Structures are given as structure tokens and as C-alpha cells.
CSV table of C-alpha atoms in Angstrom, one decimal:
chain,number,residue,atom,x,y,z
A,272,MET,CA,-12.1,13.6,17.5
A,273,PRO,CA,-9.0,12.1,18.6
A,274,ILE,CA,-7.8,9.3,16.2
A,275,ARG,CA,-9.6,6.1,16.9
A,276,ASP,CA,-8.7,2.8,14.7
A,277,ASP,CA,-11.8,0.3,15.4
A,278,PHE,CA,-13.5,2.0,12.2
A,279,GLN,CA,-11.1,-0.4,10.0
A,280,ASP,CA,-13.5,-3.3,10.8
A,281,ALA,CA,-16.2,-1.5,8.7
A,282,PRO,CA,-14.9,0.9,6.6
A,283,PRO,CA,-17.2,3.6,5.5
A,284,PRO,CA,-18.3,3.5,2.1
A,285,SER,CA,-17.9,7.0,1.5
A,286,ARG,CA,-13.9,6.4,1.5
A,287,PRO,CA,-11.4,4.0,1.8
A,288,ASP,CA,-9.1,4.6,4.9
A,289,ALA,CA,-5.2,3.9,3.5
A,290,PRO,CA,-2.9,3.8,6.5
A,291,ALA,CA,-0.3,6.6,7.0
A,292,PRO,CA,3.5,5.7,7.2
A,293,ASP,CA,3.2,5.0,11.2
A,294,GLY,CA,0.4,2.1,10.3
A,295,ARG,CA,-2.3,4.5,11.5
A,296,PRO,CA,-5.3,5.0,9.1
A,297,VAL,CA,-5.7,8.3,7.4
A,298,ARG,CA,-9.0,10.3,7.7
A,299,ARG,CA,-9.3,11.8,5.1
A,300,VAL,CA,-12.3,12.7,3.0
A,301,ARG,CA,-12.5,12.2,-0.6
A,302,ARG,CA,-12.9,15.5,-2.5
A,303,GLY,CA,-15.1,13.8,-5.4
A,304,TRP,CA,-17.6,12.1,-2.3
A,305,VAL,CA,-17.4,15.9,-0.2
A,306,LEU,CA,-18.4,17.8,-3.4
A,307,PHE,CA,-21.5,15.1,-4.1
A,308,ALA,CA,-22.8,15.5,-0.5
A,309,ALA,CA,-22.4,19.4,-1.0
A,310,CYS,CA,-24.3,19.2,-4.2
A,311,ALA,CA,-27.2,17.3,-2.3
A,312,VAL,CA,-27.2,19.9,0.5
A,313,VAL,CA,-27.5,22.8,-2.3
A,314,ALA,CA,-29.9,20.8,-4.4
A,315,ALA,CA,-32.5,20.2,-0.8
A,316,ALA,CA,-31.6,23.9,0.2
A,317,GLY,CA,-32.0,26.0,-2.9
A,318,GLY,CA,-28.4,27.5,-2.4
A,319,GLY,CA,-25.2,27.0,-1.4
A,320,LEU,CA,-21.6,26.2,-2.4
A,321,ALA,CA,-19.8,25.7,-6.2
A,322,VAL,CA,-19.3,22.0,-6.8
A,323,ALA,CA,-18.1,19.5,-9.4
A,324,LEU,CA,-20.2,16.6,-10.3
A,325,ALA,CA,-17.2,14.5,-10.8
A,326,SER,CA,-17.9,11.0,-9.7
A,327,GLY,CA,-18.7,9.4,-13.1
A,328,GLY,CA,-15.5,7.7,-14.7
A,329,ASP,CA,-13.6,8.8,-17.6
A,330,GLU,CA,-14.7,9.0,-20.9
A,331,PRO,CA,-14.0,9.9,-24.6
A,332,ALA,CA,-14.9,13.5,-24.8
A,333,ALA,CA,-18.5,14.3,-26.8
A,334,ALA,CA,-20.1,17.5,-28.0
A,335,PHE,CA,-23.8,16.8,-27.6
A,336,VAL,CA,-26.9,18.8,-26.4
A,337,GLY,CA,-30.4,16.4,-24.5
A,338,VAL,CA,-28.2,13.4,-23.4
A,339,ALA,CA,-29.9,11.1,-20.9
A,340,ASP,CA,-29.7,13.3,-17.9
A,341,GLY,CA,-32.3,15.8,-19.6
A,342,LEU,CA,-29.4,18.3,-19.7
A,343,ARG,CA,-27.5,20.5,-22.2
A,344,HIS,CA,-23.7,19.5,-22.4
A,345,THR,CA,-21.1,21.6,-23.8
A,346,ALA,CA,-17.6,19.1,-25.1
A,347,VAL,CA,-14.6,21.8,-23.3
A,348,GLU,CA,-11.2,21.3,-23.3
A,349,ALA,CA,-8.8,21.8,-20.7
A,350,SER,CA,-5.1,22.4,-21.5
A,351,SER,CA,-1.7,24.3,-20.4
A,352,SER,CA,-2.4,26.6,-22.9
A,353,ALA,CA,-4.8,29.5,-22.2
A,354,ASP,CA,-6.0,29.0,-26.2
A,355,GLN,CA,-7.6,26.0,-25.6
A,356,CYS,CA,-8.3,26.1,-22.3
A,357,GLY,CA,-12.0,26.2,-21.9
A,358,LYS,CA,-12.2,25.5,-25.8
A,359,GLY,CA,-15.6,24.5,-27.1
A,360,TRP,CA,-18.0,26.8,-25.5
A,361,THR,CA,-19.1,28.9,-28.3
A,362,ASP,CA,-22.5,29.1,-27.5
A,363,PRO,CA,-23.1,30.4,-23.8
A,364,ARG,CA,-26.7,30.4,-22.8
A,365,PRO,CA,-28.1,30.0,-19.0
A,366,GLY,CA,-29.4,27.9,-16.7
A,367,LEU,CA,-28.7,24.3,-15.6
A,368,GLN,CA,-26.4,22.3,-18.0
A,369,VAL,CA,-23.3,20.3,-18.0
A,370,PHE,CA,-19.6,21.2,-19.3
A,371,ASP,CA,-17.8,17.7,-20.5
A,372,VAL,CA,-14.1,18.8,-19.6
A,373,HIS,CA,-11.7,16.7,-21.9
A,374,ASN,CA,-8.0,17.0,-20.8
A,375,VAL,CA,-5.9,17.1,-24.1
A,376,ALA,CA,-2.8,17.9,-21.9
A,377,THR,CA,-0.1,15.0,-21.1
A,378,ASP,CA,-0.8,15.5,-17.1
A,379,ALA,CA,-3.7,15.4,-14.6
A,380,ALA,CA,-5.0,19.0,-14.1
A,381,GLU,CA,-7.5,20.9,-11.8
A,382,VAL,CA,-10.2,22.7,-13.6
A,383,TYR,CA,-12.1,25.4,-12.4
A,384,LEU,CA,-15.0,27.3,-13.3
A,385,THR,CA,-15.4,30.9,-12.2
A,386,ASP,CA,-17.6,33.8,-12.4
A,387,SER,CA,-16.1,37.3,-12.8
A,388,SER,CA,-15.6,37.9,-9.3
A,389,GLY,CA,-13.3,35.1,-8.8
A,390,ALA,CA,-15.6,33.0,-7.2
A,391,LEU,CA,-15.9,29.0,-8.2
A,392,LEU,CA,-19.1,27.3,-9.6
A,393,GLY,CA,-17.5,24.3,-10.6
A,394,GLU,CA,-14.3,22.3,-10.4
A,395,ILE,CA,-12.6,18.8,-11.2
A,396,ASP,CA,-9.5,17.6,-9.7
A,397,GLY,CA,-7.3,15.3,-10.7
A,398,LEU,CA,-8.5,15.1,-14.4
A,399,GLY,CA,-6.2,12.2,-16.1
A,400,PRO,CA,-4.5,12.9,-19.7
A,401,GLY,CA,-7.4,12.2,-22.5
A,402,THR,CA,-9.7,11.9,-20.4
A,403,THR,CA,-13.2,13.2,-19.7
A,404,ARG,CA,-15.3,14.4,-16.4
A,405,PRO,CA,-18.4,16.8,-15.9
A,406,ILE,CA,-19.1,19.8,-14.2
A,407,GLN,CA,-22.9,20.7,-13.7
A,408,VAL,CA,-23.4,24.5,-13.0
A,409,GLN,CA,-26.3,26.5,-13.0
A,410,LEU,CA,-25.9,29.9,-15.0
A,411,GLY,CA,-27.0,33.4,-15.4
A,412,ARG,CA,-26.0,36.6,-16.9
A,413,GLY,CA,-22.8,37.2,-16.1
A,414,SER,CA,-18.6,36.8,-17.4
A,415,TYR,CA,-17.5,32.9,-16.9
A,416,THR,CA,-13.9,32.1,-17.2
A,417,PHE,CA,-11.9,28.4,-17.3
A,418,ARG,CA,-8.9,27.8,-15.1
A,419,CYS,CA,-7.0,25.2,-16.0
A,420,LEU,CA,-3.8,23.9,-13.7
A,421,VAL,CA,-1.9,21.6,-15.2
A,422,GLU,CA,0.8,19.2,-13.3
A,423,ASP,CA,4.3,21.0,-13.5
A,424,THR,CA,2.9,24.2,-15.2
A,425,ASP,CA,1.3,27.6,-14.7
A,426,ALA,CA,-2.1,28.1,-14.1
A,427,VAL,CA,-4.0,29.6,-17.1
A,428,ASP,CA,-7.0,31.1,-17.6
A,429,GLY,CA,-9.3,30.6,-20.7
A,430,PRO,CA,-11.1,33.2,-23.2
A,431,VAL,CA,-14.1,34.8,-20.9
A,432,VAL,CA,-17.2,34.1,-22.2
A,433,LYS,CA,-20.5,36.3,-21.5
A,434,VAL,CA,-23.6,34.7,-21.0
A,435,ALA,CA,-25.9,37.5,-21.9
A,436,LYS,CA,-29.3,36.4,-21.3
A,437,GLY,CA,-31.3,34.4,-18.9
A,438,PRO,CA,-31.6,35.3,-15.3
A,439,ALA,CA,-29.6,37.8,-13.1
A,440,ALA,CA,-27.7,35.1,-11.1
A,441,GLY,CA,-26.3,32.0,-11.1
A,442,GLY,CA,-26.5,28.9,-9.4
A,443,PRO,CA,-24.4,28.6,-6.0
A,444,ALA,CA,-20.7,29.7,-6.5
A,445,VAL,CA,-18.3,30.3,-3.1
A,446,SER,CA,-15.0,32.6,-2.8
A,447,PRO,CA,-12.4,30.0,-2.3
A,448,VAL,CA,-9.8,31.0,0.8
A,449,ASN,CA,-6.3,30.4,0.7
A,450,GLN,CA,-3.9,29.3,3.1
A,451,HIS,CA,-3.2,33.0,4.4
A,452,ASP,CA,-7.0,33.0,5.0
A,453,VAL,CA,-7.2,30.0,7.1
A,454,ILE,CA,-3.4,30.5,9.4
A,455,PRO,CA,-5.3,32.8,11.8
A,456,PRO,CA,-8.8,31.0,13.0
A,457,THR,CA,-6.2,27.6,13.1
A,458,LEU,CA,-3.9,28.9,15.3
A,459,THR,CA,-6.7,30.2,17.2
A,460,TYR,CA,-7.7,26.8,18.1
A,461,GLN,CA,-4.6,25.6,18.5
A,462,LYS,CA,-4.6,27.8,21.5
A,463,TRP,CA,-7.8,27.0,22.4
A,464,VAL,CA,-6.6,22.9,22.9
A,465,ALA,CA,-3.4,23.6,24.6
A,466,ASP,CA,-5.5,25.5,27.4
A,467,GLY,CA,-8.4,22.7,27.1
A,468,PHE,CA,-4.9,20.2,28.1
A,469,LYS,CA,-5.3,22.0,31.1
A,470,GLY,CA,-8.9,20.6,32.2
A,471,VAL,CA,-7.9,17.2,30.6
A,472,LEU,CA,-4.9,16.8,33.0
A,473,GLY,CA,-6.5,18.1,35.9
A,474,ARG,CA,-9.5,15.4,35.1
A,475,VAL,CA,-7.2,12.5,34.7
A,476,GLY,CA,-5.0,13.4,37.9
A,477,THR,CA,-8.6,12.7,39.6
A,478,LEU,CA,-9.0,9.5,38.1
A,479,ARG,CA,-5.6,8.6,38.9
A,480,ALA,CA,-5.9,9.7,42.6
A,481,ALA,CA,-8.8,7.3,42.5
A,482,VAL,CA,-7.3,4.3,41.2
A,483,ASP,CA,-4.5,4.8,43.2
A,484,GLY,CA,-6.4,5.1,46.6
A,485,GLY,CA,-8.4,2.0,45.6
A,486,ASP,CA,-11.6,3.6,45.2
A,487,LEU,CA,-13.2,2.0,42.2
A,488,ALA,CA,-16.8,4.2,42.4
A,489,ALA,CA,-14.8,7.1,42.5
A,490,ALA,CA,-12.7,6.2,39.5
A,491,ARG,CA,-15.8,5.0,37.4
A,492,LYS,CA,-17.3,8.5,38.1
A,493,ALA,CA,-14.4,10.6,37.5
A,494,TRP,CA,-13.9,8.2,34.0
A,495,LEU,CA,-16.4,9.9,31.4
A,496,PRO,CA,-15.9,13.6,32.7
A,497,ALA,CA,-12.2,12.8,32.0
A,498,HIS,CA,-12.7,11.3,28.6
A,499,LEU,CA,-15.4,13.8,27.5
A,500,ALA,CA,-12.8,16.9,28.4
A,501,TYR,CA,-10.7,15.3,25.8
A,502,THR,CA,-13.0,14.2,23.6
A,503,ARG,CA,-14.0,18.1,23.1
A,504,LEU,CA,-10.3,18.4,21.8
A,505,GLY,CA,-11.1,16.6,18.5
A,506,GLY,CA,-10.4,18.8,15.9
A,507,ALA,CA,-7.0,19.0,16.7
A,508,TYR,CA,-6.6,14.6,16.4
A,509,GLY,CA,-4.9,15.0,13.3
A,510,ALA,CA,-2.2,16.6,14.7
A,511,PHE,CA,-2.1,14.2,17.8
A,512,GLY,CA,0.3,11.3,16.5
A,513,ASP,CA,0.9,8.1,18.0
A,514,LEU,CA,0.2,9.8,21.2
A,515,GLY,CA,-3.3,10.2,20.1
A,516,GLY,CA,-4.0,6.6,19.2
A,517,ALA,CA,-2.4,5.6,22.9
A,518,ILE,CA,-4.4,7.6,24.3
A,519,ASP,CA,-8.1,7.2,22.7
A,520,GLY,CA,-7.3,4.0,20.5
A,521,THR,CA,-9.7,1.0,20.6
A,522,ASP,CA,-8.6,-3.0,20.7
A,523,ALA,CA,-8.9,-3.2,16.9
A,524,GLY,CA,-6.6,-4.9,15.3
A,525,LEU,CA,-5.0,-6.5,18.1
A,526,PRO,CA,-4.1,-10.0,18.0
A,527,ASP,CA,-5.6,-10.4,21.8
A,528,GLY,CA,-8.1,-7.5,21.5
A,529,VAL,CA,-9.3,-6.3,24.9
A,530,HIS,CA,-6.2,-8.8,26.4
A,531,ASP,CA,-3.7,-6.9,24.4
A,532,LYS,CA,-0.9,-5.9,25.9
A,533,ALA,CA,-1.0,-2.8,23.5
A,534,PHE,CA,-4.2,-1.6,24.2
A,535,SER,CA,-4.0,1.5,26.3
A,536,GLY,CA,-5.3,4.6,27.1
A,537,PHE,CA,-9.3,5.9,28.1
A,538,HIS,CA,-10.7,2.6,26.7
A,539,ARG,CA,-8.2,0.4,28.3
A,540,VAL,CA,-8.8,2.1,31.8
A,541,GLU,CA,-12.8,1.8,31.1
A,542,TYR,CA,-12.8,-1.7,30.2
A,543,GLY,CA,-10.8,-2.1,33.3
A,544,LEU,CA,-13.3,-0.3,35.4
A,545,TRP,CA,-16.5,-2.0,34.3
A,546,HIS,CA,-15.1,-5.7,34.1
A,547,GLY,CA,-13.9,-6.1,37.7
A,548,GLU,CA,-11.0,-5.5,37.5
A,549,SER,CA,-8.7,-4.7,40.9
A,550,ALA,CA,-7.2,-1.8,41.3
A,551,ALA,CA,-3.7,-2.7,41.2
A,552,ARG,CA,-4.5,-4.2,38.3
A,553,LEU,CA,-5.8,-0.8,36.6
A,554,LYS,CA,-3.0,1.2,38.4
A,555,ALA,CA,-0.3,0.8,35.8
A,556,PRO,CA,-2.7,1.4,32.5
A,557,THR,CA,-4.0,4.9,34.4
A,558,ASP,CA,-0.5,6.0,35.1
A,559,GLN,CA,0.3,5.1,31.4
A,560,LEU,CA,-3.2,7.0,30.0
A,561,ALA,CA,-1.7,10.3,32.7
A,562,LYS,CA,1.6,10.2,31.1
A,563,ASP,CA,0.6,10.5,27.5
A,564,LEU,CA,-1.5,12.9,28.4
A,565,LYS,CA,1.2,14.8,30.0
A,566,ASP,CA,3.4,14.6,27.1
A,567,LEU,CA,1.0,15.7,24.6
A,568,SER,CA,0.5,18.3,26.2
A,569,ASP,CA,4.0,18.9,26.9
A,570,GLU,CA,4.9,18.4,22.9
A,571,TRP,CA,1.4,20.6,21.7
A,572,SER,CA,3.7,23.7,22.3
A,573,THR,CA,6.0,23.2,19.5
A,574,THR,CA,3.3,21.5,17.4
A,575,ARG,CA,1.7,23.0,14.4
A,576,MET,CA,-1.5,21.8,13.1
A,577,ASP,CA,-2.4,21.9,9.1
A,578,PRO,CA,-4.4,24.8,8.2
A,579,LEU,CA,-5.6,22.8,5.4
A,580,ASP,CA,-7.6,20.3,7.6
A,581,THR,CA,-8.9,23.0,9.6
A,582,GLY,CA,-12.4,23.3,8.0
A,583,LEU,CA,-12.3,19.0,7.4
A,584,ARG,CA,-12.0,18.1,11.1
A,585,ALA,CA,-15.9,19.1,12.0
A,586,HIS,CA,-17.1,16.8,9.2
A,587,GLU,CA,-15.0,14.4,10.3
A,588,ILE,CA,-15.9,14.8,14.5
A,589,THR,CA,-19.6,13.6,13.0
A,590,GLU,CA,-18.4,10.8,10.7
A,591,ASP,CA,-16.8,9.1,13.6
A,592,SER,CA,-19.5,9.9,16.0
A,593,ILE,CA,-22.3,7.9,13.4
A,594,GLN,CA,-19.5,4.6,12.9
A,595,LEU,CA,-18.4,4.6,16.5
A,596,ASP,CA,-20.7,6.3,19.2
A,597,LEU,CA,-24.3,6.3,17.5
A,598,THR,CA,-23.8,2.3,17.3
A,599,GLY,CA,-22.0,1.7,20.4
A,600,ARG,CA,-19.1,0.6,19.1
A,601,SER,CA,-16.5,2.7,21.4
A,602,ASP,CA,-17.9,1.3,24.6
A,603,PHE,CA,-16.0,-0.9,26.4
A,604,GLY,CA,-18.1,-1.2,29.4
A,605,SER,CA,-19.4,2.5,30.7
A,606,GLY,CA,-22.2,2.5,28.3
A,607,THR,CA,-21.2,6.1,27.9
A,608,SER,CA,-20.9,6.6,24.2
A,609,LEU,CA,-23.7,8.9,23.3
A,610,ALA,CA,-21.8,11.1,25.5
A,611,THR,CA,-19.0,10.8,23.4
A,612,ALA,CA,-21.3,12.1,20.4
A,613,ARG,CA,-22.5,14.8,22.6
A,614,ALA,CA,-18.6,15.9,23.3
A,615,GLY,CA,-18.1,15.5,19.5
A,616,LEU,CA,-20.6,18.2,18.9
A,617,ASP,CA,-19.3,20.6,21.5
A,618,GLY,CA,-15.7,20.0,19.6
A,619,THR,CA,-17.6,20.9,16.4
A,620,ALA,CA,-19.1,23.6,17.8
A,621,GLU,CA,-16.0,25.1,18.5
A,622,LEU,CA,-14.3,24.9,15.4
A,623,LEU,CA,-17.0,26.1,14.1
A,624,ASP,CA,-17.3,29.8,16.1
A,625,VAL,CA,-13.3,29.9,15.0
A,626,LEU,CA,-13.8,29.7,11.4
A,627,HIS,CA,-17.4,31.8,11.2
A,628,PRO,CA,-16.1,34.6,10.0
A,629,LEU,CA,-14.7,33.1,6.9
A,630,LEU,CA,-17.7,30.8,6.8
A,631,ALA,CA,-20.6,32.9,7.3
A,632,PRO,CA,-19.8,35.2,3.8
A,633,ARG,CA,-19.2,32.2,1.6
A,634,ASP,CA,-22.2,29.4,2.7
A,635,PRO,CA,-25.9,30.6,2.6
A,636,GLY,CA,-26.8,27.4,4.7
A,637,LEU,CA,-25.0,28.0,8.2
A,638,PRO,CA,-28.2,29.1,9.7
A,639,GLY,CA,-29.4,25.5,8.7
A,640,LEU,CA,-26.1,23.9,9.6
A,641,ASP,CA,-26.6,25.5,13.3
A,642,ALA,CA,-30.2,24.7,13.4
A,643,ALA,CA,-29.0,20.8,12.9
A,644,LEU,CA,-26.6,21.3,15.2
A,645,THR,CA,-28.7,22.2,18.0
A,646,THR,CA,-31.0,19.9,16.8
A,647,ALA,CA,-28.7,16.6,17.5
A,648,GLU,CA,-27.3,18.7,21.0
A,649,LYS,CA,-30.9,19.0,22.3
A,650,ASP,CA,-31.8,15.2,21.0
A,651,LEU,CA,-28.9,13.9,22.7
A,652,ASP,CA,-29.1,15.6,26.1
A,653,ALA,CA,-33.2,13.7,25.7
A,654,SER,CA,-32.2,10.3,25.7
A,655,ARG,CA,-30.5,10.8,29.4
A,656,GLU,CA,-32.7,8.9,31.8
A,657,ASP,CA,-32.8,11.0,35.4
A,658,GLY,CA,-29.5,12.6,34.5
A,659,THR,CA,-27.6,9.0,33.2
A,660,TRP,CA,-26.6,8.6,30.0
A,661,ARG,CA,-28.1,5.7,28.2
A,662,ALA,CA,-26.5,3.0,26.0
A,663,PRO,CA,-27.3,3.2,22.4
A,664,ASP,CA,-29.1,-0.3,22.6
A,665,SER,CA,-31.2,0.7,25.3
A,666,LEU,CA,-33.0,3.4,23.4
A,667,SER,CA,-36.3,2.9,21.6
A,668,ARG,CA,-36.5,2.4,18.1
A,669,PRO,CA,-37.7,5.6,17.3
A,670,GLU,CA,-35.4,7.1,19.7
A,671,ARG,CA,-32.6,5.6,17.5
A,672,GLU,CA,-34.0,6.9,14.1
A,673,ARG,CA,-34.0,10.3,15.4
A,674,LEU,CA,-30.6,10.6,16.8
A,675,ASN,CA,-29.2,8.9,13.0
A,676,ALA,CA,-31.5,11.2,10.8
A,677,ASP,CA,-30.2,14.2,13.1
A,678,PHE,CA,-26.3,13.0,12.4
A,679,GLY,CA,-27.0,11.9,8.9
A,680,ASP,CA,-28.4,15.8,8.3
A,681,LEU,CA,-25.7,17.3,10.4
A,682,ALA,CA,-23.0,15.3,8.5
A,683,GLU,CA,-24.6,16.5,5.1
A,684,ARG,CA,-24.4,20.3,6.2
A,685,LEU,CA,-20.9,19.9,7.3
A,686,ALA,CA,-19.9,18.3,4.1
A,687,PRO,CA,-19.5,22.4,2.6
A,688,VAL,CA,-18.1,23.5,5.2
A,689,ALA,CA,-15.1,20.9,4.1
A,690,VAL,CA,-15.5,21.9,0.9
A,691,ILE,CA,-15.4,25.5,1.4
A,692,PHE,CA,-11.8,25.1,3.7
A,693,ASP,CA,-10.2,22.8,0.6
A,694,ILE,CA,-7.5,24.6,-0.4
A,695,ARG,CA,-6.7,25.2,-4.0
A,696,ARG,CA,-3.9,26.1,-6.1
A,697,THR,CA,-3.9,29.3,-7.7
A,698,SER,CA,-0.9,29.5,-9.9
């Protein structure tokens, strides 16, 4: 969903959030965490995606079998030389095992293990010179190759290694996507966002007219549809820039909090509507909200979403909902943060829909993801009372636990989507 900066108060353990050049937080997920989460999903579902367990610390290379994890370990090298890329794999065997990859080059490297079709079984990103990290894979009968991509050098493929015995198929593998694959769905989604702005502007116009007319009851009624229409555009927030923060930011980091002059946008208007401010006092922030949205809509025709981020956004929308909406931290008086979470699910569904042609042949867990999305939608809808959204703190403990479980499961199932659409270097 659009950038909201109040997560800085309690950054999630999954990643640090470094500021962008303009001072706003950058919503990025560490690949190591995503891959670990993807592995958890694969293990639970019995199938899934290529994963690299690169979460361990760098350590000296070693060749050993049957270490503490009980798995077979093989020490191999990463290098810019085809002769050395994958060197050390001389006794190929099937089954679950670990390759301890040691970078003998003088620069950092990416390392992929691929099968004969080019599908990825495992990867390591940012392997420092002289360091070692593991790739855990399940191998069946077939031919495999290590690919080494050392910084500032061409990609090289090591020798083809054949596993002659064992099961016919190995563990999870995924065909990588390239930037050209992701451009068409990104353009489709960008057009959908452009069309969505029309609805947002119309609803904000209704809100503005109510405030201008002094009808605060009508303004409170109009606020939520306008905010939800904007929230549904969530997959595009990375391209919204400063205007995104002005439109849907919070008071986090502002010296005077909700009373700070820099506090603006939907939540500034929300705060005033539900904290007794007069229509006259609300006119300026409502006018500014309408202006910012119109400016963003006008700029959108010349804005280009980054195809590299398309697959990541669906996961981040759910992360934001877990951190902000389910906790009520995004609520400034209306008590509708669960409605915001519901709109975020709509935005996630739209992203998955445009990505479906690329995702379906690559993610065997897609039916489970669709089911998890439906479950979260139904449970959020069930939390309404007489058609009115309830604040998170009004839910019973079982209701809160059910929603937390729904979104936790959904976040795990969305993690492999981010892995699949992580554009990898090919040369």
C-alpha cells in the first residue's frame, strides 16, 4: 500500500529499513529473509521454489560429510574461471544435501545451481571474497551445473555434473524470469492504477464537498470509501514518491505528532473528523489532500513502475497490514484499520492476477496462496458488526488470533512470489 512511515517506530525483525535519499524509508525485503521464508513454505507444502539458505555467517571453507545438521556437505568453489566454478563436486549423489560454496575470487559473487533446463535449485547472493555460505538442495537423477557471476566479470558455467541414481525428480526448482518477462504485466498493472485514480479523485471530491458544506457527518461517511479506493492501488506505492507520503503518511517522526504542520493527507483529515475539529479547520488539509491526489494522478502518465519490484509488492502490502492495520497503528480515530487491511487484500489480488501467467507455471503453491487470500478476506469480512468495521482492540482474543494467523500464513505464501520475480543476473 502507499508508503507509510510509522513502521519506523518498531521496525520488523525481518529487515532494517534504510532511508531513501529523500529521507523516506525504503520498503525492501532482504533476499536472505525471503528465501528463508520461501524455504519454510516449501518444507510445509512438500514442494515449491528454488531456495538458498544463505542466512548463516561467512566461515572458512570445509569439506565434510555428516556434520551437526545430519546432511551430506560438499565444499565447492565460486570463481570467475569456468574451470573453478563448482570445483570440488566430484562425488555426485542424490538426496537432501548441502553445498558449502567458497568464493576464491577477489570480488563478491552470485552463485546459482541449475538443472539441465536452466531452472534454479538454489542460489547465494553477495558471497564475499574468501567467504563460504551454504546452499541446501534436494537432488534427483539429472544433470546439474553451478553458475558463477563474479562482480565486473562475465558469467561462467562450471562443468556439468550428472547424478545417475536416486529418484527421478529432485526438490523444488523454478525457471527464472527476466526483466523482459515482467515488463508486460507491469504495464498492465500501471494502466489499472491510472484507471483507479479516477475513482479515488471522485470519492475525494465527495469528501471535499462535504467539508466545504460544513456537513461533518457526511464527511465522515465519505472518508472511508475515498481512503480504501486509494489503498487498493497499493502495488504502485513505490512509484508514488514524496506525494505518496504526503497523501497517506502518518505523524511518525514529526516533532509535534498529529499537531505538526507537516502532518497531512488522509490520516490528517481522519484525525480531525474524529477528534472534533471544525469544518473550517479541516478545509485546508482536505483541499491539500485533493490537490496532492490530482497532482499524483497527473504525474502518473509519465511515471514508470520498476518491473523489478512488481513481484515484491504483494508481499509488502501484507507486511504493512500486519505491522500497521491489524495492530490499529494506522488508525487515527475512525476505527477502520481492518477495512484498510481488507482493501490491501484487494490490491494484492490484483497484483497476483496480472502476474498469474508467469506465476502459475513456476509456483506449485499458488492454489494454497489463493486459498489463504480467500480465507483472510472472509475472516476480515466476518469481523464486521452490523455492516460496521470494528477497531482491532474491540475484537475478541480468538478473533485477533485468527486474523493474525491468516495474515501470517498469507505472508509466508507470498514470500516465494518475491523470490520468483527477483530478477537475476544472466551474463
